[in-house]
Coordinates of C-alpha atoms in Angstrom, one line a residue:
M1 CA 203.0 -50.6 65.9
L2 CA 201.5 -53.9 66.8
K3 CA 201.8 -55.6 70.2
I4 CA 201.0 -59.2 69.5
K5 CA 200.5 -62.3 71.6
K6 CA 199.6 -65.6 69.9
I7 CA 198.6 -63.7 66.7
T8 CA 200.0 -64.0 63.2
K9 CA 201.9 -60.7 62.5
G10 CA 200.0 -58.2 60.5
R11 CA 196.6 -59.6 61.1
L12 CA 195.5 -56.7 63.2
W13 CA 196.4 -54.3 60.4
I14 CA 193.9 -56.0 58.0
F15 CA 191.4 -55.4 60.9
S16 CA 192.4 -51.7 61.1
L17 CA 192.0 -51.5 57.3
S18 CA 188.7 -53.3 57.3
I19 CA 187.4 -50.8 59.9
L20 CA 188.6 -47.9 57.6
C21 CA 186.7 -49.4 54.6
L22 CA 183.7 -50.0 56.8
V23 CA 183.6 -46.4 57.8
V24 CA 184.3 -45.2 54.2
F25 CA 181.3 -47.1 52.8
S26 CA 179.1 -46.6 55.8
C27 CA 179.4 -42.8 56.1
N28 CA 178.2 -42.0 52.6
K29 CA 175.9 -39.2 52.3
N30 CA 174.3 -40.5 49.2
D31 CA 173.1 -43.7 50.9
E32 CA 169.9 -43.7 52.9
D33 CA 170.3 -45.0 56.4
S34 CA 174.0 -45.1 55.6
I35 CA 175.8 -45.3 59.0
N36 CA 175.7 -49.0 59.8
Y37 CA 177.7 -51.0 62.2
D38 CA 177.0 -54.7 62.1
F39 CA 178.8 -56.2 65.1
S40 CA 177.5 -59.4 66.7
K41 CA 178.1 -60.0 70.4
G42 CA 179.7 -62.9 72.0
N43 CA 182.1 -64.2 74.7
G44 CA 179.3 -64.0 77.4
T45 CA 178.8 -60.3 77.1
I46 CA 175.5 -59.3 78.7
G47 CA 173.5 -57.0 76.5
V48 CA 171.1 -54.2 77.3
R49 CA 167.9 -54.0 75.2
L50 CA 164.9 -51.7 75.2
G51 CA 161.8 -52.8 77.1
K52 CA 158.4 -51.1 77.2
K53 CA 157.9 -47.5 76.3
L54 CA 157.6 -45.1 79.3
E55 CA 155.4 -42.1 79.7
N56 CA 157.7 -39.1 80.2
P57 CA 156.8 -37.5 83.5
Y58 CA 158.7 -34.3 82.5
S59 CA 156.8 -33.6 79.3
I60 CA 154.9 -30.3 79.3
S61 CA 151.6 -32.1 79.2
N62 CA 152.3 -34.4 82.1
M63 CA 153.8 -31.6 84.2
Q64 CA 150.6 -29.5 83.5
R65 CA 148.4 -32.5 84.5
A66 CA 150.3 -32.9 87.8
Y67 CA 150.1 -29.2 88.4
D68 CA 146.3 -29.2 87.9
T69 CA 145.9 -32.1 90.2
L70 CA 147.8 -30.5 93.0
L71 CA 146.2 -27.1 92.4
A72 CA 142.7 -28.7 92.7
K73 CA 143.8 -30.2 96.1
G74 CA 145.1 -26.9 97.3
L75 CA 148.7 -28.2 97.7
V76 CA 150.4 -25.7 95.4
S77 CA 149.9 -22.0 94.7
D78 CA 148.5 -20.7 91.4
T79 CA 151.7 -18.8 90.7
L80 CA 153.7 -21.8 89.2
R81 CA 154.1 -21.5 85.4
I82 CA 154.8 -24.7 83.3
K83 CA 157.0 -23.9 80.4
A84 CA 159.7 -25.8 78.4
S85 CA 163.0 -25.7 80.2
H86 CA 164.5 -28.6 78.2
L87 CA 164.1 -30.4 74.9
Y88 CA 164.3 -34.1 74.4
I89 CA 165.9 -34.6 71.0
K90 CA 166.8 -37.3 68.5
I91 CA 169.9 -37.1 66.3
I92 CA 170.5 -39.2 63.2
P93 CA 173.9 -38.5 61.8
Q94 CA 173.9 -38.3 58.0
D95 CA 177.6 -38.8 57.5
S96 CA 181.0 -38.7 59.1
I97 CA 181.3 -34.9 58.8
E98 CA 178.0 -34.3 60.7
M99 CA 179.1 -37.0 63.2
N100 CA 182.2 -35.0 64.0
H101 CA 180.2 -31.9 64.5
I102 CA 178.0 -33.8 67.0
L103 CA 181.0 -35.2 68.9
A104 CA 182.7 -31.8 69.0
D105 CA 179.8 -30.4 71.0
T106 CA 180.9 -31.3 74.5
N107 CA 177.7 -29.9 76.0
L108 CA 175.7 -32.6 74.3
E109 CA 175.2 -35.6 76.7
L110 CA 174.6 -38.3 74.1
F111 CA 172.9 -41.6 74.6
P112 CA 172.8 -44.4 72.0
Y113 CA 169.4 -45.4 73.0
P114 CA 166.1 -43.6 73.7
L115 CA 165.5 -42.4 77.3
D116 CA 161.8 -42.9 77.4
Y117 CA 162.0 -46.7 77.3
E118 CA 162.6 -49.3 80.0
I119 CA 166.1 -50.6 80.1
E120 CA 166.4 -54.3 80.3
G121 CA 169.6 -56.2 81.2
I122 CA 173.0 -55.2 82.4
G123 CA 176.0 -54.3 80.2
E124 CA 176.3 -52.6 76.9
Y125 CA 173.5 -51.6 74.6
I126 CA 173.1 -53.7 71.6
V127 CA 172.2 -52.1 68.3
G128 CA 170.2 -54.4 66.2
E129 CA 171.8 -56.1 63.2
N130 CA 171.6 -53.9 60.0
S131 CA 170.2 -51.1 62.0
T132 CA 171.3 -47.4 62.0
P133 CA 172.6 -46.0 65.4
V134 CA 170.6 -43.1 66.6
L135 CA 171.7 -40.6 69.2
Y136 CA 169.5 -39.0 71.9
S137 CA 170.0 -36.1 74.2
V138 CA 168.4 -33.6 76.5
I139 CA 169.3 -30.0 76.1
P140 CA 168.3 -26.6 77.6
A141 CA 165.4 -25.1 75.6
D142 CA 167.5 -22.1 74.8
Y143 CA 170.6 -24.0 73.8
H144 CA 171.8 -23.3 70.2
I145 CA 173.0 -26.5 68.4
D146 CA 175.5 -26.3 65.6
N147 CA 173.5 -25.7 62.4
M148 CA 175.4 -28.6 60.8
I149 CA 173.6 -31.0 63.2
H150 CA 170.2 -32.3 62.1
Y151 CA 167.9 -33.2 65.0
E152 CA 164.2 -33.8 65.8
V153 CA 162.5 -32.6 69.0
L154 CA 160.7 -35.5 70.5
E155 CA 159.2 -33.7 73.5
R156 CA 159.3 -30.3 75.1
C157 CA 160.0 -30.9 78.8
F158 CA 159.8 -29.0 82.1
I159 CA 162.5 -30.3 84.5
P160 CA 162.4 -28.4 87.8
D161 CA 165.6 -27.3 89.2
E162 CA 165.8 -28.6 92.8
S163 CA 168.6 -26.1 93.6
E164 CA 165.9 -23.5 93.9
H165 CA 164.8 -25.3 97.1
N166 CA 161.1 -24.6 96.2
P167 CA 159.0 -27.3 97.9
E168 CA 156.2 -26.8 95.5
L169 CA 158.4 -27.7 92.5
A170 CA 159.5 -30.8 94.4
L171 CA 155.9 -31.8 95.0
L172 CA 155.0 -31.1 91.4
E173 CA 157.8 -33.3 90.2
A174 CA 156.9 -36.1 92.6
E175 CA 153.2 -35.9 91.4
A176 CA 154.2 -36.2 87.7
L177 CA 156.4 -39.2 88.5
K178 CA 153.4 -40.8 90.2
L179 CA 150.9 -40.0 87.6
T180 CA 153.1 -41.6 84.9
N181 CA 154.0 -44.6 87.1
N182 CA 157.7 -43.6 87.2
Y183 CA 157.9 -43.1 91.0
H184 CA 159.9 -46.0 92.4
E185 CA 161.3 -46.5 95.9
N186 CA 163.9 -49.3 96.2
G187 CA 162.4 -51.0 93.2
D188 CA 158.8 -50.9 94.5
S189 CA 156.5 -49.0 92.2
K190 CA 153.7 -49.0 94.8
V191 CA 153.2 -45.7 96.6
S192 CA 151.4 -45.5 99.9
N193 CA 148.8 -42.9 100.7
K194 CA 151.2 -41.4 103.3
Q195 CA 153.9 -41.1 100.6
K196 CA 151.5 -39.7 98.1
F197 CA 150.7 -36.6 100.2
S198 CA 154.0 -36.1 102.0
W199 CA 156.5 -33.5 100.9
P200 CA 159.1 -35.5 98.8
Q201 CA 162.8 -35.7 99.9
F202 CA 165.6 -35.6 97.3
G203 CA 168.4 -38.2 97.2
Y204 CA 171.8 -37.2 96.0
P205 CA 173.4 -40.4 94.5
K206 CA 176.9 -41.2 95.5
G207 CA 179.1 -44.3 95.5
Y208 CA 182.2 -46.0 94.0
V209 CA 183.1 -47.5 90.6
K210 CA 185.6 -50.3 91.1
V211 CA 187.2 -53.0 88.9
K212 CA 188.7 -56.3 89.7
V213 CA 192.5 -56.7 89.5
T214 CA 192.8 -60.4 88.4
E215 CA 196.2 -61.1 89.9
T216 CA 195.2 -60.0 93.4
S217 CA 191.4 -60.4 93.3
N218 CA 191.3 -57.0 94.8
Y219 CA 189.2 -54.1 93.4
E220 CA 190.6 -50.7 92.5
G221 CA 188.7 -47.4 91.8
V222 CA 187.9 -46.7 88.2
R223 CA 189.3 -43.1 88.0
K224 CA 188.0 -40.0 86.3
I225 CA 185.3 -41.7 84.3
K226 CA 181.7 -40.4 84.0
V227 CA 178.8 -41.8 85.9
R228 CA 175.4 -41.1 84.5
I229 CA 172.3 -41.1 86.7
R230 CA 168.8 -40.5 85.4
N231 CA 165.1 -40.9 85.7
V232 CA 163.7 -40.9 82.2
V233 CA 165.0 -37.5 80.8
K234 CA 166.3 -36.0 84.0
V235 CA 170.0 -36.7 83.8
S236 CA 173.0 -36.0 86.1
S237 CA 176.5 -36.7 84.9
V238 CA 179.4 -36.6 87.3
Y239 CA 183.1 -37.8 87.1
T240 CA 184.7 -40.2 89.6
N241 CA 187.7 -38.9 91.5
S242 CA 191.1 -40.4 91.9
N243 CA 189.7 -43.2 94.1
G244 CA 186.7 -44.0 91.9
Y245 CA 184.2 -42.1 94.1
Y246 CA 181.4 -40.1 92.6
S247 CA 178.8 -37.7 94.1
S248 CA 175.9 -36.1 92.2
K249 CA 175.0 -32.5 92.9
K250 CA 171.6 -33.1 91.2
G251 CA 168.9 -34.6 93.4
F252 CA 166.3 -37.3 92.5
L253 CA 163.0 -38.1 94.1
S254 CA 162.8 -41.8 93.2
D255 CA 165.0 -44.8 92.1
V256 CA 167.3 -43.9 89.3
H257 CA 169.1 -45.7 86.4
Y258 CA 172.9 -45.9 86.7
S259 CA 175.6 -46.3 84.1
A260 CA 179.4 -46.0 83.9
V261 CA 180.5 -44.1 80.8
F262 CA 184.1 -44.5 79.7
E263 CA 184.7 -40.9 78.8
N264 CA 187.6 -39.8 80.9
E265 CA 187.8 -36.4 82.5
R266 CA 191.3 -36.0 81.0
G267 CA 189.8 -36.0 77.5
F268 CA 190.4 -39.6 76.2
K269 CA 187.6 -42.0 75.4
I270 CA 187.2 -45.7 75.1
W271 CA 185.0 -47.0 72.3
S272 CA 183.5 -50.4 72.1
N273 CA 181.3 -52.0 69.5
L274 CA 179.4 -48.8 68.7
G275 CA 182.7 -47.1 67.7
P276 CA 182.7 -43.4 67.5
F277 CA 179.0 -43.1 67.9
S278 CA 179.3 -43.5 71.7
P279 CA 182.0 -44.1 74.3
A280 CA 181.6 -47.5 76.0
I281 CA 178.7 -47.5 78.4
H282 CA 178.1 -50.1 81.1
N283 CA 174.5 -50.0 82.2
V284 CA 173.8 -51.4 85.6
G285 CA 170.1 -50.9 86.1
W286 CA 167.8 -49.1 88.5
H287 CA 168.8 -48.6 92.2
R288 CA 168.3 -46.3 95.2
K289 CA 168.3 -42.6 94.8
S290 CA 170.8 -42.3 97.6
G291 CA 173.5 -44.0 95.6
Y292 CA 175.0 -47.2 94.2
D293 CA 178.4 -48.9 94.0
I294 CA 179.2 -50.1 90.5
I295 CA 181.4 -53.2 91.0
I296 CA 183.0 -54.5 87.7
G297 CA 184.1 -58.1 87.9
A298 CA 186.5 -59.9 85.4
N299 CA 183.5 -61.4 83.5
S300 CA 181.8 -58.1 82.9
C301 CA 181.8 -56.5 79.5
A302 CA 183.1 -53.3 81.2
W303 CA 186.2 -55.0 82.7
P304 CA 188.5 -54.3 79.8
W305 CA 187.2 -50.7 79.5
A306 CA 187.8 -50.0 83.1
T307 CA 191.3 -51.7 83.0
I308 CA 192.2 -49.7 79.9
N309 CA 191.0 -46.5 81.5
N310 CA 193.1 -47.0 84.6
A311 CA 196.2 -48.1 82.7
A312 CA 195.9 -45.1 80.3
L313 CA 195.5 -42.7 83.3
D314 CA 198.6 -44.4 85.0
Y315 CA 200.6 -43.7 81.8
Y316 CA 199.7 -40.1 81.8
D317 CA 199.9 -39.4 85.6
K318 CA 202.6 -41.8 86.8
V319 CA 204.7 -43.2 84.0
C320 CA 205.4 -40.1 81.9
P321 CA 206.2 -37.9 85.0
S322 CA 208.4 -40.7 86.5
F323 CA 210.5 -41.0 83.4
Q324 CA 210.0 -37.5 82.1
V325 CA 208.9 -38.8 78.8
Q326 CA 206.6 -36.8 76.7
K327 CA 202.9 -37.5 77.2
P328 CA 200.6 -38.3 74.3
Y329 CA 197.9 -35.8 73.5
N330 CA 195.0 -35.8 75.8
G331 CA 192.3 -36.6 73.3
L332 CA 193.3 -40.2 72.5
R333 CA 190.6 -42.6 71.3
F334 CA 190.9 -46.2 72.2
W335 CA 188.8 -48.7 70.3
Y336 CA 188.4 -52.0 72.2
L337 CA 186.7 -54.8 70.3
S338 CA 186.1 -58.4 71.5
G339 CA 183.9 -61.2 70.7
N340 CA 182.7 -60.1 67.2
R341 CA 183.3 -61.5 63.8
F342 CA 186.2 -59.2 63.0
V343 CA 188.2 -60.0 66.1
D344 CA 187.5 -63.7 66.0
N345 CA 189.2 -63.9 62.6
I346 CA 192.4 -62.0 63.5
A347 CA 193.4 -63.0 67.0
D348 CA 193.3 -65.7 69.7
G349 CA 194.9 -63.5 72.4
W350 CA 195.7 -59.9 73.1
A351 CA 196.6 -57.6 70.3
G352 CA 196.9 -53.9 69.7
S353 CA 198.0 -51.1 67.3
A354 CA 198.6 -47.4 67.4
P355 CA 198.0 -46.0 63.9
M356 CA 197.0 -42.7 65.5
L357 CA 194.5 -42.1 62.8
R358 CA 192.3 -39.5 64.5
N359 CA 195.4 -37.4 65.4
L360 CA 196.6 -37.8 61.8
A361 CA 193.3 -36.4 60.7
L362 CA 193.9 -33.3 63.0
S363 CA 197.2 -32.9 61.3
Q364 CA 195.6 -33.3 57.9
A365 CA 193.3 -30.5 58.9
Q366 CA 196.3 -28.2 59.3
L367 CA 197.6 -29.3 55.9
A368 CA 194.2 -28.5 54.4
T369 CA 194.4 -25.0 55.9
Y370 CA 197.7 -24.5 54.2
L371 CA 196.4 -25.7 50.9
F372 CA 193.4 -23.4 51.1
V373 CA 195.7 -20.4 51.9
L374 CA 197.7 -21.3 48.8
G375 CA 194.5 -21.4 46.7
L376 CA 194.9 -25.0 45.8
L377 CA 191.6 -26.1 47.4
E378 CA 189.7 -23.0 46.7
N379 CA 190.2 -23.5 43.0
N380 CA 189.8 -27.3 43.0
P381 CA 186.3 -28.3 44.4
T382 CA 187.0 -32.0 43.8
L383 CA 190.2 -31.9 45.8
S384 CA 188.4 -29.9 48.4
Y385 CA 185.5 -32.4 48.7
V386 CA 188.0 -35.4 48.8
T387 CA 190.1 -33.8 51.5
A388 CA 187.0 -32.9 53.6
G389 CA 185.7 -36.5 53.2
I390 CA 188.9 -38.2 54.2
Y391 CA 189.3 -35.8 57.2
G392 CA 185.8 -36.6 58.3
I393 CA 186.3 -40.3 58.0
M394 CA 189.6 -40.3 59.8
L395 CA 188.2 -38.3 62.7
C396 CA 185.8 -41.2 63.2
L397 CA 188.7 -43.7 63.5
P398 CA 190.7 -44.3 66.7
D399 CA 194.3 -43.6 67.7
I400 CA 194.7 -47.0 69.3
F401 CA 193.1 -50.4 68.7
I402 CA 193.1 -53.1 71.4
T403 CA 191.4 -56.4 70.9
N404 CA 191.2 -59.7 72.9
V405 CA 189.5 -63.1 72.8
D406 CA 191.6 -64.4 75.7
E407 CA 191.0 -64.8 79.5
P408 CA 190.9 -61.4 81.4
N409 CA 194.3 -60.6 82.8
T410 CA 195.0 -57.2 84.4
N411 CA 198.7 -57.2 83.9
D412 CA 198.6 -58.3 80.3
L413 CA 196.0 -55.7 79.4
R414 CA 198.0 -53.0 81.3
A415 CA 201.1 -53.9 79.4
H416 CA 199.4 -53.7 76.0
V417 CA 198.0 -50.3 76.9
F418 CA 201.6 -49.1 78.0
H419 CA 203.0 -50.5 74.8
E420 CA 200.6 -48.6 72.5
M421 CA 200.8 -45.4 74.6
S422 CA 204.6 -45.7 74.2
H423 CA 204.0 -45.4 70.5
A424 CA 201.7 -42.4 71.1
S425 CA 204.4 -40.6 73.0
H426 CA 206.8 -41.4 70.1
Y427 CA 204.3 -40.0 67.7
A428 CA 204.0 -36.8 69.9
Q429 CA 207.7 -36.3 69.4
V430 CA 208.2 -37.1 65.7
G431 CA 205.0 -35.9 64.3
S432 CA 202.5 -37.0 61.6
A433 CA 204.9 -37.1 58.6
Y434 CA 207.1 -39.7 60.4
W435 CA 204.0 -41.7 61.4
V436 CA 202.7 -41.8 57.9
Q437 CA 205.9 -43.4 56.8
Y438 CA 205.7 -45.8 59.6
I439 CA 202.1 -46.9 58.8
F440 CA 202.8 -46.9 55.0
Q441 CA 205.7 -49.4 55.4
I442 CA 203.7 -51.7 57.6
C443 CA 200.9 -51.7 55.1
C444 CA 203.4 -52.4 52.3
N445 CA 204.8 -55.3 54.2
F446 CA 201.3 -56.6 54.8
I447 CA 200.4 -56.5 51.1
A448 CA 203.7 -57.9 50.0
T449 CA 203.5 -60.9 52.3
G450 CA 199.8 -61.6 51.8
G451 CA 199.1 -60.6 55.4
E452 CA 201.7 -62.8 57.0
N453 CA 204.3 -60.2 58.1
A454 CA 203.6 -56.6 58.8
Y455 CA 206.9 -55.9 60.5
G456 CA 209.1 -57.1 57.7
D457 CA 212.7 -58.0 58.7
S458 CA 216.1 -56.4 59.0
L459 CA 217.1 -57.5 55.5
N460 CA 214.9 -54.9 54.0
G461 CA 216.2 -51.4 54.8
N462 CA 212.8 -49.9 54.5
N463 CA 211.6 -51.7 57.6
N464 CA 214.1 -50.0 59.9
I465 CA 211.6 -47.2 60.7
I466 CA 209.3 -50.0 62.0
G467 CA 212.2 -51.5 64.0
V468 CA 213.0 -48.2 65.7
G469 CA 209.4 -47.7 66.8
E470 CA 208.9 -51.3 68.0
M471 CA 212.1 -51.6 69.9
W472 CA 211.2 -48.4 71.8
A473 CA 207.7 -49.5 72.6
S474 CA 208.7 -52.9 73.8
Y475 CA 211.6 -51.4 75.9
F476 CA 209.4 -48.7 77.4
E477 CA 206.5 -51.1 78.1
Y478 CA 209.0 -53.1 80.2
Q479 CA 210.0 -50.0 82.1
C480 CA 206.3 -49.2 82.8
T481 CA 205.4 -52.6 84.1
D482 CA 208.6 -53.4 85.8
V483 CA 209.3 -50.1 87.5
V484 CA 205.9 -48.3 87.9
H485 CA 203.7 -51.3 88.6
N486 CA 206.5 -53.5 89.9
Y487 CA 205.2 -56.8 88.7
H488 CA 208.3 -57.8 86.7
R489 CA 206.7 -58.8 83.5
G490 CA 210.2 -58.8 81.8
L491 CA 211.2 -57.5 78.4
Q492 CA 209.1 -58.8 75.6
D493 CA 209.9 -59.5 71.9
T494 CA 213.6 -60.2 72.5
D495 CA 213.4 -62.8 69.7
E496 CA 212.2 -60.2 67.1
W497 CA 214.6 -58.9 64.5
Y498 CA 214.6 -55.4 65.8
A499 CA 216.0 -56.5 69.1
P500 CA 214.5 -54.3 71.9
Q501 CA 217.1 -55.6 74.3
I502 CA 219.5 -53.2 72.7
L503 CA 217.9 -50.3 74.5
K504 CA 217.7 -52.2 77.8
E505 CA 221.4 -53.1 77.6
I506 CA 222.3 -49.4 76.8
D507 CA 220.2 -48.3 79.7
D508 CA 222.0 -50.8 82.0
V509 CA 225.5 -49.9 80.8
S510 CA 225.5 -46.5 82.4
D511 CA 223.6 -44.5 85.1
S512 CA 223.7 -41.5 82.7
I513 CA 221.5 -43.2 80.2
T514 CA 217.8 -43.3 81.3
P515 CA 214.5 -44.0 79.5
R516 CA 214.3 -40.2 79.1
S517 CA 217.7 -40.1 77.4
I518 CA 216.7 -42.8 75.0
F519 CA 213.4 -41.1 74.2
D520 CA 215.1 -37.7 73.6
A521 CA 217.2 -39.4 71.0
L522 CA 214.0 -40.6 69.0
V523 CA 213.9 -37.5 66.8
F524 CA 212.5 -37.2 63.4
Q525 CA 215.8 -38.0 61.7
V526 CA 216.2 -41.3 63.6
Q527 CA 214.6 -43.8 61.2
T528 CA 217.0 -46.7 61.3
H529 CA 219.0 -48.6 63.9
D530 CA 222.2 -46.9 62.6
D531 CA 220.6 -43.5 63.0
L532 CA 219.7 -44.3 66.5
R533 CA 223.2 -45.6 67.3
R534 CA 224.8 -42.3 65.9
E535 CA 222.2 -40.1 67.8
L536 CA 222.9 -41.9 71.1
I537 CA 226.7 -41.7 70.7
G538 CA 226.5 -38.0 69.6
R539 CA 224.4 -37.1 72.6
Y540 CA 225.9 -39.3 75.4
G541 CA 229.3 -40.6 74.2
L542 CA 230.0 -44.2 75.3
Q543 CA 230.9 -44.9 71.7
N544 CA 232.7 -48.3 72.4
E545 CA 229.9 -49.6 74.7
I546 CA 227.0 -48.6 72.4
N547 CA 228.7 -49.9 69.3
Q548 CA 229.4 -53.3 71.0
I549 CA 225.8 -53.6 72.2
F550 CA 224.4 -52.9 68.6
E551 CA 227.0 -55.3 67.0
S552 CA 226.3 -58.1 69.5
N553 CA 222.7 -57.9 68.6
G554 CA 223.3 -58.1 64.8
F555 CA 223.4 -54.4 63.9

């Protein structure tokens, strides 16, 4: 379950459990301002903070003021009607259950900061210590939000639709931008008289998002992530393609603010220090309305997010099809944390775990449905409340943790992603009941050894379920890196008691044994090395060869 480099075994599990406790105590409906993440930043991460408050050019009052100004000059007709097309809203989640209703609404484009403020700096938005994260969004005026979500309308807005190709609407929007000092061209807020009275031209932003590959110093496209482009509350979101290229279909009249949002089109998300409240967002500032290339260097806070994104997409689109191994479910949640007080205490290198907590919650929901049908929850309000609470909390936890306080290294981070996603494939095959046993045994080892050894050893038969999972993940990580990316990382963890070299040696002994063959043998009943030995022999023969390989490695 853990992929560890220069880290005491089991330490990442106390981190995982700490996060669980944090969410349990934070998402308590009885506490005022209860959702509270107190992460300090470090390791050179550049933070984004709010600057001065902006006057919203798209508010009904400012649009009406712009219209009255233009009408008095005879530049627009008297047939235009200013009415609310959108609502600028503020959402303060009350507990984990409400938070999950918010996240389930994929039509909500959520921001962890207000949109009517200047954005200062480049990087990730920093929530103040001991402050409650608040979410903001802009929705169509006639949009019906889930009645479980509590929100406040900050302003009623009129955002013209440039697809109507109405030049008067374009002039109206430009005038509102100028009246509120939000009209910028290439960073210059001054507008000449000629510009002031000319018909405005829309720019349709386009460009690339690229990330540095440390081994080659080349840059590769960051694939299928979201790029957000906005001027105050006018927002466009578009996904990059398979080369990292994006192109907005929504036009803008002046400079716009750009950010890369690590919410992949496939359905998985990468969280950072804000956890489930927002996917990781890399803000890169105000640039030309025609477009901007977002280049992510190795020292950027976005480098690990971009590298994890591309490695995860490689696993889905290249690794699994190449080896015909089952893909993890599409909605994985990765939580990357670095340079905060939790990580500094548990690692001095790369580390990861795949507890699959969010997916276990989805499985728990199925169990709760069965209990309700049987009448057990219906007649037991306490059990019903506890079940709903645990479900809500677990949905706010990730499937995969990845941490680092080491130097950026593309190949190392890719390998860790492949290792943890190998676990996720295993989970997809064996199911939640198997994984609960897996996690439970790791936690038991952690408690029994005072945090020194989460894997246990081969002398304790209860640890064999851990050994089966770890030998598979180490072996398949090697296959991913050595075959797919061809950088010959080599098989890791060969000195561990569970001996992942067993699977490599079995793979090497016959052309009829492939990674797919080994994966197919990892069924629910295989929970020990002996179970795996019997399953492999039963499926593929080669009894003498397989027995010899297991015995030569101590099994």
